[in-house]
Coordinates of N, CA and C in Angstrom, one line a residue:
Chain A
X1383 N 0.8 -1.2 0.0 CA 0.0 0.0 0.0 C 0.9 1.3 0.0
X1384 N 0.5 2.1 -0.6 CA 1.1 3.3 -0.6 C 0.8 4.0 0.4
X1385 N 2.3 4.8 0.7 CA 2.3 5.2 2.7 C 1.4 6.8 2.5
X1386 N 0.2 6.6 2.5 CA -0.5 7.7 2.7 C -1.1 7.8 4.2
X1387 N -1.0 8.9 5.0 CA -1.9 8.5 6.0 C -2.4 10.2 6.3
X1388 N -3.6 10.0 6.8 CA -4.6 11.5 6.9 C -4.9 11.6 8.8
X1389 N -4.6 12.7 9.1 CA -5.0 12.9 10.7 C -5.6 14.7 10.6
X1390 N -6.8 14.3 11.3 CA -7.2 13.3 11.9 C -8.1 12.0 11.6
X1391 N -8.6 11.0 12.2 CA -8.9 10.6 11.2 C -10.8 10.6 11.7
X1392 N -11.4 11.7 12.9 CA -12.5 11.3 12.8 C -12.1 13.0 13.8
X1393 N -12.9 13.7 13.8 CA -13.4 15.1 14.4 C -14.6 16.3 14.2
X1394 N -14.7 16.2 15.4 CA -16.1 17.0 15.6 C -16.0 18.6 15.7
X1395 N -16.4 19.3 15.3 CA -16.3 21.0 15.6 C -17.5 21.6 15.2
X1396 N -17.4 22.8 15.8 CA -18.7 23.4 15.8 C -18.8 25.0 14.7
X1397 N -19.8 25.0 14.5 CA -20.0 26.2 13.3 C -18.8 27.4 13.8
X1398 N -18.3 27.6 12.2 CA -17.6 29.4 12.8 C -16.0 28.9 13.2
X1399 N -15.4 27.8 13.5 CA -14.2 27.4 14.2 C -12.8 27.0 13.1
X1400 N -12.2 27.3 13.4 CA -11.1 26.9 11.9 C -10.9 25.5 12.5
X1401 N -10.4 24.7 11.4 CA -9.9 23.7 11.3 C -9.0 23.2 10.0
X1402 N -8.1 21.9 10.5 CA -6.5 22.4 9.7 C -6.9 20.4 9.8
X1403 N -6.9 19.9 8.2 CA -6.6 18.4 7.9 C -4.9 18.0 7.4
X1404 N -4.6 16.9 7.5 CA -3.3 17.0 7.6 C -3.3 15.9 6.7
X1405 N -2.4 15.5 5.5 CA -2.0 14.7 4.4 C -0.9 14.8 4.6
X1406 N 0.1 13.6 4.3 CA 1.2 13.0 4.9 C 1.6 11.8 3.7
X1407 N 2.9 12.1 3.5 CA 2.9 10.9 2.0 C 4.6 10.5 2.4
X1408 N 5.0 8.9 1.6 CA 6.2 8.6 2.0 C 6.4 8.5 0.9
X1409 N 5.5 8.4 -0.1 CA 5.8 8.3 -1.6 C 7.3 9.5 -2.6
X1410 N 6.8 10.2 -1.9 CA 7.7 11.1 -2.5 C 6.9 12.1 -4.0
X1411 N 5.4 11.4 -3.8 CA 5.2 11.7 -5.2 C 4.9 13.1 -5.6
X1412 N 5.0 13.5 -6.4 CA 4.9 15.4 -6.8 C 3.0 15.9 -6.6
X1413 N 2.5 15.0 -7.1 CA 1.1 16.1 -7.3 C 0.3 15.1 -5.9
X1414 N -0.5 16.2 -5.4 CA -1.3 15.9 -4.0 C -2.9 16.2 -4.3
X1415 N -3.5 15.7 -3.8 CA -4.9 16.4 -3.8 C -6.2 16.1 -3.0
X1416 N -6.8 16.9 -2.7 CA -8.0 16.7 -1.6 C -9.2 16.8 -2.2
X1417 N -10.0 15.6 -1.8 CA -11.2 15.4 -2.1 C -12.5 15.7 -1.0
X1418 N -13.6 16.0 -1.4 CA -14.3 15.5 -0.6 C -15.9 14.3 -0.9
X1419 N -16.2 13.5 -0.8 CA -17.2 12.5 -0.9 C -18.1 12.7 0.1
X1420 N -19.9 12.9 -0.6 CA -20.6 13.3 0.0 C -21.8 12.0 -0.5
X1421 N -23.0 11.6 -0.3 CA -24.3 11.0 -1.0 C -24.6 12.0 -2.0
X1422 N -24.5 11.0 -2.8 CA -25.2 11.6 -4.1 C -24.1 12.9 -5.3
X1423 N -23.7 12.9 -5.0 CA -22.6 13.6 -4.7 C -21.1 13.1 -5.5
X1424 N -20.8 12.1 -5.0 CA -19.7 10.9 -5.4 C -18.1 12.2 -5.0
X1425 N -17.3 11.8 -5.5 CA -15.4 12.5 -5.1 C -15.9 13.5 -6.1
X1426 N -15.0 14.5 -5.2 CA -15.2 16.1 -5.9 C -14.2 16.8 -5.5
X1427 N -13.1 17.4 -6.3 CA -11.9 18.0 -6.2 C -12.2 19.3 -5.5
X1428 N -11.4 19.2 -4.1 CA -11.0 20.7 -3.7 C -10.3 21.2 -4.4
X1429 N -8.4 21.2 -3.9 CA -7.8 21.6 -4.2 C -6.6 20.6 -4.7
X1430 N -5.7 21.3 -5.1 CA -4.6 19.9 -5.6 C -3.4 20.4 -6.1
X1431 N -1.9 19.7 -5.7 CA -0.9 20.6 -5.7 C 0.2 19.3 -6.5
X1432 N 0.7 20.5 -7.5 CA 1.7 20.0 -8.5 C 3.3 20.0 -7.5
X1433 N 3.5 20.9 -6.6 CA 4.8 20.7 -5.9 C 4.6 21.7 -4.8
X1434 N 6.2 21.3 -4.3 CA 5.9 22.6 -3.0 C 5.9 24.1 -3.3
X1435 N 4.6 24.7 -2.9 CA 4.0 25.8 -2.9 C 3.4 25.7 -4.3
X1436 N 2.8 24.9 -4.4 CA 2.3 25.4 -6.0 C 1.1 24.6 -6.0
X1437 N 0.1 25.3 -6.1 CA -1.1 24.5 -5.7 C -2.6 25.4 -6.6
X1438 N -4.0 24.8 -6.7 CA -5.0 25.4 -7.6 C -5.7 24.8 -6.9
X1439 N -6.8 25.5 -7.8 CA -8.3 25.3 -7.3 C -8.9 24.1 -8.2
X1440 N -10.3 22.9 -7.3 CA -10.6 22.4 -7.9 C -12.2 23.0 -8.0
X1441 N -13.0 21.7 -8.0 CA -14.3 21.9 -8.2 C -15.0 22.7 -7.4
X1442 N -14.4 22.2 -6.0 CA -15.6 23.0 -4.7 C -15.3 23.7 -3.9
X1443 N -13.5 24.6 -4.1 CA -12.8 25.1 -3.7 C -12.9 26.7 -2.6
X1444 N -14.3 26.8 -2.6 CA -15.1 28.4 -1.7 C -15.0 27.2 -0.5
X1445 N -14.6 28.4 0.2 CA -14.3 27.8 1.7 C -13.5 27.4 2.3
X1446 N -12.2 26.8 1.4 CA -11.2 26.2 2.1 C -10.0 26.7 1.4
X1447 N -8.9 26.5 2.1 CA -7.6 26.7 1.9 C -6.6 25.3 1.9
X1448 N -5.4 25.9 0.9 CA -4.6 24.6 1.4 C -3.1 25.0 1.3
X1449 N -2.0 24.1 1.5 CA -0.7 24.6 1.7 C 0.1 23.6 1.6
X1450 N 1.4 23.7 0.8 CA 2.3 22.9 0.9 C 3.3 23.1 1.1
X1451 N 4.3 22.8 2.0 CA 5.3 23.6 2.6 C 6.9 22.7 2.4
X1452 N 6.0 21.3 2.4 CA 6.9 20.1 1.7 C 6.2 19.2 0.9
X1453 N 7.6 18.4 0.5 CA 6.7 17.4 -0.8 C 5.6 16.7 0.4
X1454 N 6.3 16.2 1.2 CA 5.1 14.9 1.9 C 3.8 15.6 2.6
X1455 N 3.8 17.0 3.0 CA 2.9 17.1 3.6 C 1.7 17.9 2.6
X1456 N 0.6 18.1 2.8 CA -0.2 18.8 2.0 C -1.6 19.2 2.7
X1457 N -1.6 20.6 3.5 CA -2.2 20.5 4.6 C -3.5 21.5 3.8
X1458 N -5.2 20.7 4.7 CA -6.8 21.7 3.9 C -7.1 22.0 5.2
X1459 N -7.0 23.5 5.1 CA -8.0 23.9 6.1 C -9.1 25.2 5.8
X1460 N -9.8 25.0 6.6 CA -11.4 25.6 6.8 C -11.3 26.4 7.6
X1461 N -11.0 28.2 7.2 CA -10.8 28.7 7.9 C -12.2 29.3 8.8
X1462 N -13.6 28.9 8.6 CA -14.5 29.3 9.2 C -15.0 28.3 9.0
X1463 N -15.5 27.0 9.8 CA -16.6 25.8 9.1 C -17.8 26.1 9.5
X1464 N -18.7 25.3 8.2 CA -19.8 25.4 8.6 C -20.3 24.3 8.2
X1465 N -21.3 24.0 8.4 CA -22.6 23.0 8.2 C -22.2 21.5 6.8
X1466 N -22.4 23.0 6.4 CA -22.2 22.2 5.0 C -20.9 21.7 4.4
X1467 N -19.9 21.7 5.0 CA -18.2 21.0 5.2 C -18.5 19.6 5.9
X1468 N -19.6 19.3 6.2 CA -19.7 18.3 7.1 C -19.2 17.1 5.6
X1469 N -18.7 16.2 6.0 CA -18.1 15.3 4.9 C -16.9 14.3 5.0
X1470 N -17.2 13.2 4.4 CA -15.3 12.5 4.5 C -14.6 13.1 3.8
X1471 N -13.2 13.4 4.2 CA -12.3 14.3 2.8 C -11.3 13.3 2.6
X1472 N -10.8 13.2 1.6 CA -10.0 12.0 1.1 C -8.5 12.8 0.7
X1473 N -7.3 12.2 1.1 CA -6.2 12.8 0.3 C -5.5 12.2 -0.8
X1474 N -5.4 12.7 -1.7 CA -4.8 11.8 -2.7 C -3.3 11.9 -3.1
X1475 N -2.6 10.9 -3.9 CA -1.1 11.2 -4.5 C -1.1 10.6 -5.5
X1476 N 0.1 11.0 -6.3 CA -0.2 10.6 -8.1 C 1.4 11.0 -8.7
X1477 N 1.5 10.2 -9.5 CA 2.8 11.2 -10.6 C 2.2 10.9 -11.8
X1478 N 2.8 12.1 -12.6 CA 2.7 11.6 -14.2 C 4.0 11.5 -15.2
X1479 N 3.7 10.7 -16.4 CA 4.9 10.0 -16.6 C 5.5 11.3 -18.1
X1480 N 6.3 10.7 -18.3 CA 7.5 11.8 -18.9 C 6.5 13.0 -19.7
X1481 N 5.0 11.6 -20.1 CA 4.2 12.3 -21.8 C 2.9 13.1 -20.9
X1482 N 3.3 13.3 -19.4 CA 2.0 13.9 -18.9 C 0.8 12.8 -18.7
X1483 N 0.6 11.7 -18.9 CA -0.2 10.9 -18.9 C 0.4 10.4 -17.0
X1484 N -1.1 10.5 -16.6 CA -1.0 10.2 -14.9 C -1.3 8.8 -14.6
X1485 N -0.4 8.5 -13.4 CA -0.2 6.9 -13.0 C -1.9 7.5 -12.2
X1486 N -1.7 5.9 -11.7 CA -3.2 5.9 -10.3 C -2.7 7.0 -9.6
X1487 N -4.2 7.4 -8.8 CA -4.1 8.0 -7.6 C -4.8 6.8 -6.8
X1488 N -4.0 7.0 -5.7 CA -3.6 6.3 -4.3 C -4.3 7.0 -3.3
X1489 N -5.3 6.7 -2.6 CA -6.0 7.5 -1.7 C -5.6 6.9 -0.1
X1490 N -5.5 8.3 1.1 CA -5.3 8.1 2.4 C -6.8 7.5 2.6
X1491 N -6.5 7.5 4.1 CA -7.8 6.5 4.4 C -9.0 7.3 4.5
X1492 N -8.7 8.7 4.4 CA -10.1 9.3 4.6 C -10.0 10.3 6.3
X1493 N -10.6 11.4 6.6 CA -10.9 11.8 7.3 C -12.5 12.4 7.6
X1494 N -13.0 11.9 8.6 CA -14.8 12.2 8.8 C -14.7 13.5 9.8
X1495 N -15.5 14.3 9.1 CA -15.1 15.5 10.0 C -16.7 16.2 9.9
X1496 N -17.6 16.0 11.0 CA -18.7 16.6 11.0 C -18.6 18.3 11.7
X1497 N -19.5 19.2 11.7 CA -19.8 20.3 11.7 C -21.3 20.7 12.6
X1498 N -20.8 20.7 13.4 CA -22.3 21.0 14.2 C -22.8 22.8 14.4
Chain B
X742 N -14.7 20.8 -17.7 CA -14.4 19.6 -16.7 C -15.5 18.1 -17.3
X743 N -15.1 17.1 -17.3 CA -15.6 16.1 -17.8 C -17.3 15.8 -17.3
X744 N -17.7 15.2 -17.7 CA -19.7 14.9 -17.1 C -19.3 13.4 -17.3
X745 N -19.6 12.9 -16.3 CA -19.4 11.5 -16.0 C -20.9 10.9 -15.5
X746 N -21.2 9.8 -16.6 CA -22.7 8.9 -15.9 C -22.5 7.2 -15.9
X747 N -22.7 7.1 -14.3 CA -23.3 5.8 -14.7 C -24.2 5.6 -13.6
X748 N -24.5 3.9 -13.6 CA -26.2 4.1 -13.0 C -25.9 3.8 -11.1
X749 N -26.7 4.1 -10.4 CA -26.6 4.3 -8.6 C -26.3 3.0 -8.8
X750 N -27.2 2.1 -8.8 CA -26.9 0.6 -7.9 C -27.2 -0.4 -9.1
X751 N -26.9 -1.9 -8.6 CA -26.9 -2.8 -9.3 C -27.3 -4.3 -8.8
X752 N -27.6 -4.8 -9.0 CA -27.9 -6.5 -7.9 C -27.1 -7.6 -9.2
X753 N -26.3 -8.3 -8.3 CA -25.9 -9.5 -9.1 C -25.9 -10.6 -8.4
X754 N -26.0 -11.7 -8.7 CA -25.6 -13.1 -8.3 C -24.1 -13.8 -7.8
X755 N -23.7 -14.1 -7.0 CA -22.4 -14.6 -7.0 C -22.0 -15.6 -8.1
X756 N -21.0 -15.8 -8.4 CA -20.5 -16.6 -9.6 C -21.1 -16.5 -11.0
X757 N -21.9 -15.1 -10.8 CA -22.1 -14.3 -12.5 C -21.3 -13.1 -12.8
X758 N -21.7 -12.9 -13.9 CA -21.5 -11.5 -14.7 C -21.5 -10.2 -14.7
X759 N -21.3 -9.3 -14.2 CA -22.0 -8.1 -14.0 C -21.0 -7.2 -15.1
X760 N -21.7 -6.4 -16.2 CA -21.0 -5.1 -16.2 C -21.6 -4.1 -16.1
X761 N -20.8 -2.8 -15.8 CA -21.1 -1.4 -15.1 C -20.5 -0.8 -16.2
X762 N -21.4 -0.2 -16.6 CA -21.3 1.4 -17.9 C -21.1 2.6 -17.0
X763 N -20.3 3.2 -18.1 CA -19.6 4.6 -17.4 C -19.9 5.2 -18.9
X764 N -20.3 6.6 -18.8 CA -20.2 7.4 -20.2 C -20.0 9.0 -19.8
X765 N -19.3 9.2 -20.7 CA -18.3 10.9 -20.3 C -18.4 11.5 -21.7
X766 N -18.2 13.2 -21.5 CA -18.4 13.5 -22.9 C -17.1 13.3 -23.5
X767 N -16.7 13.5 -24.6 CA -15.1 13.1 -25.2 C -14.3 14.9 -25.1
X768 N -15.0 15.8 -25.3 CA -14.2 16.9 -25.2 C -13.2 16.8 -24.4
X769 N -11.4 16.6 -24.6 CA -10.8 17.5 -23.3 C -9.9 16.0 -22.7
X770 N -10.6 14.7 -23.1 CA -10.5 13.5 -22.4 C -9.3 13.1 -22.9
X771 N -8.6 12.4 -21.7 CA -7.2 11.7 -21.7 C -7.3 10.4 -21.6
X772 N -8.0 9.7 -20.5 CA -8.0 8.5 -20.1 C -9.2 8.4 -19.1
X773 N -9.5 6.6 -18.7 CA -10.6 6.9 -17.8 C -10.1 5.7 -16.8
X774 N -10.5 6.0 -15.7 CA -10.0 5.3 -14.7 C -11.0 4.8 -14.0
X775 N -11.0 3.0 -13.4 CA -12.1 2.4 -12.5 C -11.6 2.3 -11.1
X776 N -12.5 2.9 -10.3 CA -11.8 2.2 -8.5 C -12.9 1.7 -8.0
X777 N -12.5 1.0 -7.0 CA -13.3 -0.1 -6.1 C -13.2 0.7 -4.9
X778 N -14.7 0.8 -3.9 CA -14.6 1.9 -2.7 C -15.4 0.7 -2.0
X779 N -14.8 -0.5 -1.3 CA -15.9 -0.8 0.0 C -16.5 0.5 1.0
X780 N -17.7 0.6 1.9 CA -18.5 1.2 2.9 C -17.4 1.7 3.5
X781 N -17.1 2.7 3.8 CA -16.1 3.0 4.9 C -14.6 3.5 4.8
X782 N -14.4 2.5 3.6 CA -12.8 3.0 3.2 C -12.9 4.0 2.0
X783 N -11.5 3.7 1.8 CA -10.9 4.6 0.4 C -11.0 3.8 -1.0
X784 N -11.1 4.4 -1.7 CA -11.2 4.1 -3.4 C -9.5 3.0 -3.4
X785 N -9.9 2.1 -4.2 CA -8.3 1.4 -4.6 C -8.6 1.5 -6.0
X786 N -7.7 1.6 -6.8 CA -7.0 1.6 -7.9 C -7.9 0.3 -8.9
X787 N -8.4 0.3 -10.0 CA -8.7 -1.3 -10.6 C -8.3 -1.3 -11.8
X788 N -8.4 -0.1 -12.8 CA -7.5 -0.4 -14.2 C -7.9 1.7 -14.5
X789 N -7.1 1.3 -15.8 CA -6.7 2.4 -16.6 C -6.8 2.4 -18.1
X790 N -8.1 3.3 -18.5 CA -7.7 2.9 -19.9 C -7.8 4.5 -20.4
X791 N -6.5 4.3 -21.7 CA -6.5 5.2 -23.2 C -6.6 5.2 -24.2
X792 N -6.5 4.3 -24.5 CA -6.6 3.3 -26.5 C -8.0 2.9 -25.8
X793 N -8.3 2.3 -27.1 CA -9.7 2.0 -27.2 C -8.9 0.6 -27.2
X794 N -10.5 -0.3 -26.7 CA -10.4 -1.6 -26.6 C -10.2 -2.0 -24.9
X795 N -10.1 -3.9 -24.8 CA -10.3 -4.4 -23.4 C -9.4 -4.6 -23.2
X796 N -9.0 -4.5 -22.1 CA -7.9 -4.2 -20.7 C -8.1 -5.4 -20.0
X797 N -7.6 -6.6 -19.6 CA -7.8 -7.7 -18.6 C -7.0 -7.9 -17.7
X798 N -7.6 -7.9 -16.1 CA -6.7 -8.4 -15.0 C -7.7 -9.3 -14.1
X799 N -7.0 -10.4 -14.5 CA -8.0 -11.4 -13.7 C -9.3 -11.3 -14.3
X800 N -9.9 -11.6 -12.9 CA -11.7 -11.4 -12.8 C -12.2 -10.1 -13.4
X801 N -11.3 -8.8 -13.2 CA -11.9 -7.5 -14.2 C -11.1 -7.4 -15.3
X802 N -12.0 -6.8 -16.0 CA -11.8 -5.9 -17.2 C -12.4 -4.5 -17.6
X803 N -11.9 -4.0 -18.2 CA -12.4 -2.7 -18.7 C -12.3 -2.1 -19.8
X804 N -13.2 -1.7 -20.4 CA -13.0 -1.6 -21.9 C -13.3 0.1 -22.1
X805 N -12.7 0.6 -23.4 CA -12.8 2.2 -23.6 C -13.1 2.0 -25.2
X806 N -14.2 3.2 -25.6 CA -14.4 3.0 -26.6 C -14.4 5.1 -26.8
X807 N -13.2 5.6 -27.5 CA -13.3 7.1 -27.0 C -14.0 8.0 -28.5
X808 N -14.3 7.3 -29.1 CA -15.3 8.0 -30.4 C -16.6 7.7 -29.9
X809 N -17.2 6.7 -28.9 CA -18.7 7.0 -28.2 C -18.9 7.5 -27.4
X810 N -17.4 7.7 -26.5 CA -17.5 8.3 -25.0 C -18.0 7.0 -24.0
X811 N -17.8 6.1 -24.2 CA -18.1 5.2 -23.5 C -17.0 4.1 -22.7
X812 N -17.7 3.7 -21.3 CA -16.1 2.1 -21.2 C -17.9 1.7 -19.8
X813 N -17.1 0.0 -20.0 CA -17.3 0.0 -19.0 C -16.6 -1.1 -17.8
X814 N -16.4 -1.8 -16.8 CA -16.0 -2.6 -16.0 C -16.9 -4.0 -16.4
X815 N -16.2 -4.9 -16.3 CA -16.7 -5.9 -16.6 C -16.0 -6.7 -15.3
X816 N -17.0 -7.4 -14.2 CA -16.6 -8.3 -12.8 C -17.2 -9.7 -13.5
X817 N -16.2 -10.8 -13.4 CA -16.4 -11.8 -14.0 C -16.2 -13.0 -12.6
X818 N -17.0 -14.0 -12.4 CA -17.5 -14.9 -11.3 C -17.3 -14.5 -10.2
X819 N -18.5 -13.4 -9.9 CA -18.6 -12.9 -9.0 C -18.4 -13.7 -7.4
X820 N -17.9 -12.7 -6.8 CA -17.6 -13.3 -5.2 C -18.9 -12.0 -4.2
X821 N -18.7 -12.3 -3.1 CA -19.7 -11.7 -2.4 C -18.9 -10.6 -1.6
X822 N -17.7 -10.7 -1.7 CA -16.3 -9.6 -1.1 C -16.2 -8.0 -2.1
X823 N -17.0 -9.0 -3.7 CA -17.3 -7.7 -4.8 C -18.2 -6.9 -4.2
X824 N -19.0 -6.8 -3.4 CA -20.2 -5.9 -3.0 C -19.1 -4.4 -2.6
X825 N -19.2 -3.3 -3.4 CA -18.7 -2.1 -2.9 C -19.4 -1.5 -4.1
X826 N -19.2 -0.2 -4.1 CA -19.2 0.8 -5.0 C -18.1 1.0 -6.1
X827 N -18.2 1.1 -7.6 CA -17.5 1.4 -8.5 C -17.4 2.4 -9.2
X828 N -16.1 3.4 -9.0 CA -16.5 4.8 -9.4 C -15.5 4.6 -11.1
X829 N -16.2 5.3 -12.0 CA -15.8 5.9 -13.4 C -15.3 7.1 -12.7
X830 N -14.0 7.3 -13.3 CA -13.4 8.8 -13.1 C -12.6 9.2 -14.6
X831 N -12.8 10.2 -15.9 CA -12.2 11.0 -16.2 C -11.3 11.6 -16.6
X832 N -10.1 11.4 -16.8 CA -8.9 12.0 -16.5 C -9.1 13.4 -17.8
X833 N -9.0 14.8 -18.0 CA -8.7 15.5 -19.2 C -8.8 16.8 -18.4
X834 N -8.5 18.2 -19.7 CA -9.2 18.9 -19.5 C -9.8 19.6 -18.7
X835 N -10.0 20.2 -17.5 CA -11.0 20.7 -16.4 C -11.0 21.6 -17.3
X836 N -11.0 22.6 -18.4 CA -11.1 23.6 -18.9 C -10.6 25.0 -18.2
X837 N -9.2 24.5 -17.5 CA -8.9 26.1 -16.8 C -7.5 25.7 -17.3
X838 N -7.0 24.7 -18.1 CA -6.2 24.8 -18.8 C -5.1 23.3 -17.9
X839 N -5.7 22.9 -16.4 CA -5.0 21.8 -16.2 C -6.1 20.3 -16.3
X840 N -5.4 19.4 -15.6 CA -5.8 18.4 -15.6 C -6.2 17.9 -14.9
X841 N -7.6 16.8 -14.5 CA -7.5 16.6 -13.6 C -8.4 15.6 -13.4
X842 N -8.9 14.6 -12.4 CA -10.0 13.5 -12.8 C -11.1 14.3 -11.9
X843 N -12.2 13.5 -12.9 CA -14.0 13.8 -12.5 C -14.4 12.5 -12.3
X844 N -15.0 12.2 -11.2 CA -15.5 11.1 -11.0 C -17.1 11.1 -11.1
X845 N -16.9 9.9 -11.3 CA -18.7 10.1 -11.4 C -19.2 9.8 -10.1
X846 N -20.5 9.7 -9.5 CA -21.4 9.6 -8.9 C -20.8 7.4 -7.9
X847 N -20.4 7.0 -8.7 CA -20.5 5.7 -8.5 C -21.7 4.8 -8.2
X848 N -21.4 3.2 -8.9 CA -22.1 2.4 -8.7 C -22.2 1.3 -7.7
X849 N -22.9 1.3 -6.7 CA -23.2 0.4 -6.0 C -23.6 -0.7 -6.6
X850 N -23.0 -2.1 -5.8 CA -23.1 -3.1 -6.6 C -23.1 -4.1 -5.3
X851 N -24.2 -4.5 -5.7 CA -24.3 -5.9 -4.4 C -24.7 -7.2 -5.0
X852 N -23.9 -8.1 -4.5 CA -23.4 -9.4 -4.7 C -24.6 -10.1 -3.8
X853 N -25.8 -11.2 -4.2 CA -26.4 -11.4 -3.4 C -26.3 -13.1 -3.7
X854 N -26.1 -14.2 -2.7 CA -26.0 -15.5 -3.0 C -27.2 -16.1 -4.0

């Protein structure tokens, strides 16, 4: 298995409070990225980062922030949560090969992070 | 960004057939990727396709057909360990100029004796 691991891996908070998810890789690999999966809904790109400091917006990207300070880490956070952040968020890793065509992405185990 | 469909759920028999359609528009498209998500965990990896035509590992396959916009997973003698969800994802395009996968909705699939 590829060394991905996400902390926390289960947290509760309440409306209005920042919160900081943490992605962690031993892979070494260059491009990172955060999901979130909801019902109905299915994986939906937050954000997603080609190296350190260099990072974009994905699909559902109002609301959150993200940062990469090194290759392994790739930290999302929610500088005000609310309600609707309530969600699993998934981390991902990936490389692509010389022609730009991308290997799998490898997903952490997930973090549940409700919002009261 | 890609539009990805295939259908919610599905019921199959153990030690049959099942396949699961995925259809995306072609604008933008690179490749399309299948994962396996049991209840609870994370998406694993199941194949990759770019060329058109079937792809075989083991018990799956996956086939791409990119002048219909179509593929789909094909689970052959079924086990009851198959019950998870199967997401179609994407790969092209997002139209801001990078790349990136769109998954679909995924298909729930239960294995019933």
């Amino acid at each position: 298995d590829a060394g991905i691991t996400q902390s926390p891996r289960h947290k509760v908070t309440e409306t209005g409070t920042p919160v900081t998810l943490r992605c962690h890789q031993t892979e070494n690999h260059r491009y990172m990225y955060w999901y979130r999966q909801d019902p109905g809904h299915g994986l939906r790109l937050i954000h997603y980062s080609y190296g350190v400091k260099d990072t974009d917006k994905g699909e559902v990207s109002d609301g959150y922030s993200v940062s990469r300070s090194k290759t392994e880490d790739f930290l999302l956070t929610l500088e005000s949560a609310t309600s609707s952040q309530t969600s699993v968020y998934f981390c991902a890793i990936s490389e692509l090969d010389r022609d730009g065509i991308p290997y799998e992405q490898y997903f952490g185990p997930g973090t549940r992070l409700t919002v009261t | 960004g890609q539009n990805i469909d295939q259908p919610t759920e599905m019921t199959a028999t153990e030690g049959a057939i099942v396949q699961i359609n995925c259809t995306y528009q072609t604008s933008g498209f690179n490749g399309l990727f299948w994962y396996q998500q049991h209840a609870g965990e994370a998406p694993t990896f199941l194949s990759y396709n770019v060329l058109d035509g079937l792809e075989e590992k083991g018990r799956f396959s996956s086939f791409l057909s990119r002048s219909k916009g179509y593929s789909y997973l094909l689970l052959k003698e079924l086990q009851m360990k198959d019950s998870a969800s199967y997401l179609c994802a994407g790969y092209g395009d997002s139209g801001a100029g990078s790349y990136q996968l769109t998954f679909g909705k995924g298909t729930k699939l239960s294995v019933i004796p």
